[in-house]
Amino acid sequence: MRNLFLPLLLPTIGVLVVLVVLGTPGSAIAAAIVTMAGFVMAIIASRDSIQRQLQALVRKTRGRVEGTPAALPPVEEDTLDEVAHLEGAISSLHARLAAQNAQLTQEARTLTAVLDGMIEGIWITDDKGTVMHHNDALREMLQPGNAGIVGQRPLALIRNEELNEAVLRACREGASSRLELHLEGLFPRMLAIRVTPLGRDLPGSAAVFHDVTELRRLEKVRKDFVANVSHELRTPITAIRGYAETLQSGALKDPEVSPKMVEIIHRQSERLSELVEDLLELSRLESREVKLQIANVSLAEASARAAETVKPKAVSKDIHLELHVPPDLVARGDQRAVEQVLLNLLDNAVKYTPAGGRVDVLGTWEDGRCVVRVKDTGVGLEPKHLPRIFERFYRVDKGRSRDMGGTGLGLSIVKHLVGAMEGEVKVESQPQVGSVFVIFLPVAAPETASG
Ligand code: ADP
């Protein structure tokens, strides 16, 4: 009320002075008029002042809300206490809102970072099933193109009625569901999806997409492996049991057939033990139980030893076996593993080469690595088989491989052993011409290579 005080006081003093000096009734009227004029002026003056202060406050507040507080007018000296209090209240309200806003922004950022860091895809829908939010992983999974994901209905993103119904059920009835989908397209995928309602107070639903493609592939590999092992074991066991029963039921006394049957039983039991040995070797390699003794390995000596083992078979098939491995070709590897690799490759070369053919082992250095080629003039392989022959139990011709005593695990063991020695194995082949299996191994350290 400070600014009303002066406009009121001055005219009142003026009236008193006039009355005292003149002492007349006319003058009293004049004094009254002057007093009233003073009142009017005082009211106008105080209204203007209040208006100015309020306008300044409005500008200040608006500036704060719009984030442009720089253009603030200077604070008036005679600001009303009420206006000053109002401004104080607005300021603290604004500060509290700004702090809450900053906290909410921080929480939203954290949530987005967590969602985007997840490997599972996530989408959130409104109560009609329209996608409102999603994370980066979902975009990766769905590869939505230009239309994007936000604003789309489930059916437009994944053409699957089951998923669409699960989303609508979650939105309308609050029901959760789990389903598994196979996505076709450029990158086929298996997705395990869980759809849930958002909650009582929040309308809408959430769906979490888990990519289980690799998991299902591994499950299939495991199932196939178990089926293969059972099948491979059953074949010799059936033969052994069959011949043993035949012998038991009288054939033992027949000197003509019994030796042949015993011979078959012997051969099949050897096959069985080979299979078990290979399986154990593979399982040890896969579980990394085998600790390789990495040292310098003379590839000429390892080839000679492997060749020695297959020689009787080569001779019996009239296959010419020749080694061309320089004596100073020394690799870094495990002696036993290198020999096993060369033995498996040589055994296959002799096995899949018809009588009268030839097998050569050629050693050299290439691009700073030791290279050994096992080359045969055998049946060869069609290109379609090449990417798969290192898989467990993969055989081009099951019957022929078994007849020749193969377990279907030899090349798989080669691949594991060579990989464990930081090497590589490749194959080049032409049907009816022959095959070349090539192994690459690290060269031995120079100072010890010669010794
Ligand atoms: P197997 O015990 O059946 O020989 P491997 O794992 O050693 O099993 O080989 C897998 C398959 O690769 C074989 O069944 C055969 O079809 C093919 N294969 C391997 N080596 C040769 C080769 N030198 N020539 C032609 N085919 C081969």
PDB file of C-alpha atoms and ligand atoms in Angstrom, residues 348-349 351-352 376 379-381 389 394-396 401 406-411 435 437, ligand 1:
ATOM      1  CA  ASN A 348      39.877 -92.109 -46.492  1.00  0.00           C
ATOM      2  CA  ALA A 349      42.070 -91.575 -49.585  1.00  0.00           C
ATOM      3  CA  LYS A 351      39.270 -96.233 -48.823  1.00  0.00           C
ATOM      4  CA  TYR A 352      37.609 -94.121 -51.534  1.00  0.00           C
ATOM      5  CA  ASP A 376      43.894 -89.297 -54.404  1.00  0.00           C
ATOM      6  CA  VAL A 379      35.678 -91.551 -56.577  1.00  0.00           C
ATOM      7  CA  GLY A 380      35.699 -87.818 -55.772  1.00  0.00           C
ATOM      8  CA  LEU A 381      32.840 -85.751 -54.391  1.00  0.00           C
ATOM      9  CA  ILE A 389      31.433 -83.692 -45.272  1.00  0.00           C
ATOM     10  CA  TYR A 394      27.609 -87.026 -42.865  1.00  0.00           C
ATOM     11  CA  ARG A 395      28.267 -89.536 -45.587  1.00  0.00           C
ATOM     12  CA  VAL A 396      27.850 -89.230 -49.306  1.00  0.00           C
ATOM     13  CA  SER A 401      31.010 -95.913 -46.292  1.00  0.00           C
ATOM     14  CA  GLY A 406      33.717 -95.983 -42.011  1.00  0.00           C
ATOM     15  CA  THR A 407      32.119 -94.448 -38.935  1.00  0.00           C
ATOM     16  CA  GLY A 408      31.200 -91.114 -40.531  1.00  0.00           C
ATOM     17  CA  LEU A 409      33.200 -89.327 -37.821  1.00  0.00           C
ATOM     18  CA  GLY A 410      36.720 -89.310 -39.322  1.00  0.00           C
ATOM     19  CA  LEU A 411      36.568 -85.894 -41.035  1.00  0.00           C
ATOM     20  CA  SER A 435      39.982 -85.425 -54.123  1.00  0.00           C
ATOM     21  CA  PHE A 437      42.299 -82.694 -48.670  1.00  0.00           C
TER      22      PHE A 437
HETATM   23  P1  ADP B   1      33.668 -92.189 -43.134  1.00  0.00           P
HETATM   24  O1  ADP B   1      33.992 -92.925 -41.912  1.00  0.00           O
HETATM   25  O2  ADP B   1      32.326 -92.481 -43.674  1.00  0.00           O
HETATM   26  O3  ADP B   1      34.760 -92.226 -44.137  1.00  0.00           O
HETATM   27  P2  ADP B   1      34.476 -89.444 -42.824  1.00  0.00           P
HETATM   28  O4  ADP B   1      34.017 -88.416 -41.847  1.00  0.00           O
HETATM   29  O5  ADP B   1      35.897 -89.813 -42.810  1.00  0.00           O
HETATM   30  O6  ADP B   1      33.533 -90.682 -42.594  1.00  0.00           O
HETATM   31  O7  ADP B   1      34.078 -88.938 -44.266  1.00  0.00           O
HETATM   32  C1  ADP B   1      32.784 -88.434 -44.517  1.00  0.00           C
HETATM   33  C2  ADP B   1      32.373 -88.726 -45.935  1.00  0.00           C
HETATM   34  O8  ADP B   1      33.176 -87.950 -46.823  1.00  0.00           O
HETATM   35  C3  ADP B   1      32.602 -90.146 -46.368  1.00  0.00           C
HETATM   36  O9  ADP B   1      31.482 -90.945 -46.068  1.00  0.00           O
HETATM   37  C4  ADP B   1      32.794 -90.024 -47.853  1.00  0.00           C
HETATM   38  O10 ADP B   1      31.550 -90.008 -48.511  1.00  0.00           O
HETATM   39  C5  ADP B   1      33.425 -88.659 -48.016  1.00  0.00           C
HETATM   40  N1  ADP B   1      34.902 -88.743 -48.223  1.00  0.00           N
HETATM   41  C6  ADP B   1      35.849 -88.590 -47.290  1.00  0.00           C
HETATM   42  N2  ADP B   1      37.084 -88.701 -47.817  1.00  0.00           N
HETATM   43  C7  ADP B   1      36.892 -88.912 -49.134  1.00  0.00           C
HETATM   44  C8  ADP B   1      37.784 -89.109 -50.251  1.00  0.00           C
HETATM   45  N3  ADP B   1      39.118 -89.082 -50.107  1.00  0.00           N
HETATM   46  N4  ADP B   1      37.231 -89.294 -51.461  1.00  0.00           N
HETATM   47  C9  ADP B   1      35.896 -89.290 -51.621  1.00  0.00           C
HETATM   48  N5  ADP B   1      35.014 -89.135 -50.628  1.00  0.00           N
HETATM   49  C10 ADP B   1      35.499 -88.941 -49.387  1.00  0.00           C
END
